[in-house]
Amino acid sequence: MIASKIKLRYKFESSNITKRYKENYGVKEEYVEEKLHNQNGKRKVIVFKIPLGSHNFTHRDINKRLLMQFFNNNDSITNDIYASEESSVQDNSTSSDNTIYCTFKYCKIGFMYYKQNSSNHNVSKDIANVNEIFYVGFIKTNEFSNLILKILPTHGSKYTFNIVLCPDQKWISSKHSPKYIPNTNNTMKFPASYKNTNNQIYKFLYCHNGNDKKFLSCGRLEQLFMPPIDVGYDCTKLNSKNDNYTNNAGEKEINLAVTFDYKFSCNKKNILDSKYVTYGILTPEDNYKSNSLITTFFDKNFKLYSKQRIIMIHLDELNITNFNNTEDLMGHTFTYEPKCIVPDLETTLHLKINETVQNFEIKTEKNSKEVKNYIIDKREMKNVPVRCHVVPDKIKNPAFDNFYEYHYSTSLLMFDQTTSRYKKVGDLQSLISNAKYKCILNTNYGIPKHGQLNYIKESEFTIILIESTSIDMYLFGALIIVALLSIVGIFILWKFQPNNKKADDSISTSLSSSTSTSPSRSKSSSVISNVHNVPIIQKKAVNIGTKNIAKKVAGKNANLKATSNEDSIFKLK
């Protein structure tokens, strides 16, 4: 058979655009057959390359599938084409309408076998007796470099996002080539109780910010005779009445509800209900750290963030077995707009050192002004980062630990007495003991002036640093004095040891008499004793001082804990 007479007619049929078939004549290539079913020798393969040009893909092709037919001259030979898997002729038969399909469930590309009037149930094993071997693949163009399963429109609402289904590893029928390698990066998570029986891969796609092309990779197609190609979904700008369609259009906006015992619900549904998959959605506009959508899976360790919205999707909605059109289209998607809003909280800026929010104590000065003091022990710390952190005022729950992390940035300022101005500091070594400090919100990211957000309070305080050198040298000196006094005491005891019992009794009687008859001498003894023990007393005083500081901090912790356990007013603003 002459390859130039064999042609492939194909088209990417769209649900909204009628297209004509394109034709592509095959080109013979040499292929080593021992790579195929372990047969020896060489055999020519007729290769068909389908270009991914604008005549196949346009940005208005919302839903589509690939249709293919083979002709010898003008006679259809499609019903005599068999797929490459080792199965019966009936299983390999392409279809009853003389068409070979590439859809989401099953894509018949790669090796195919042409055998006229074959009754062999294992045509792919009888390579030597088939009429021709075909190979179908895709090639890139300047317009499209990826095989696009579905093109999605941009949305008017910044909160709207898409969930796309990616084919599994069995998407390509061929066991030898091409090979489809799924991309499992950034896939959706599901509750532990959910079993994805179809092994489908779910991913998020965010079509916004004027992204005419924002390709999301589902996997990679490794091909023979042509370069590999990525497979996935893309975005486009469209002005269609269907652009703003969402799967949850009937839902209304509602605030996240939180009880005093920290039960979280949206529209009276527990956000950790195992019948739902729950995600927090944070848009790029509400996130100064990244230009991409942030999706947060809600499990028992979930976190809440300012400006976040929550979506709860019933697991049955995402079960592919409930769909009937996956066999007819190349891609399948869901579109949602989260309607459960996480409101703002009343919070205060606190000092944070090395990822730990520090405790503080309140000191009242002579003018009755209360001053917040942070006592920081530097002796066990290296040059760690210091910054400010937003802490909820009346809420003690780990879900709110980093509530404003993405939406507002903060700065730690220290008053410089040389310039009489505040300057930014960011590490422990830059701190000066007893200096004045401020925790503030930065003025960018939509905050016009310091302190204008009534639900985030800035703070002023003093930092008292416990330096290692001064205290350690003091303790060292105290120990030296104690050691010297001990030596002197031992020497004195040794000096008086040879005295006889009479002398001892005399001294004892004298001391006893002295004690009973002379109060002034008794007082003098007490002073001497105190003098001799000065170093010991001072050492104890140092330790007691340190303990007092610890007690004050512990007392502060106890007060905070007591406050958090009370039925305090808990208001989401």
CSV table of C-alpha atoms in Angstrom, one decimal, residues 19 22 69 77 81 109 131 261 352 422-423 426 431 447 526 550:
chain,number,residue,atom,x,y,z
A,19,LYS,CA,-16.3,22.4,11.5
A,22,LYS,CA,-9.2,18.3,7.7
A,69,GLN,CA,-11.4,8.5,10.0
A,77,ILE,CA,-11.0,1.7,5.9
A,81,ILE,CA,-8.5,-0.3,12.0
A,109,ILE,CA,-4.2,7.6,19.4
A,131,ASN,CA,-1.6,-4.7,6.1
A,261,ASP,CA,-17.3,26.4,71.8
A,352,LYS,CA,6.7,38.0,67.6
A,422,TYR,CA,11.3,55.7,64.4
A,423,LYS,CA,13.1,53.2,62.2
A,426,GLY,CA,13.8,43.1,61.8
A,431,LEU,CA,17.0,45.7,69.4
A,447,ILE,CA,-4.4,51.1,54.1
A,526,SER,CA,23.6,38.6,113.5
A,550,ALA,CA,9.2,34.3,85.4
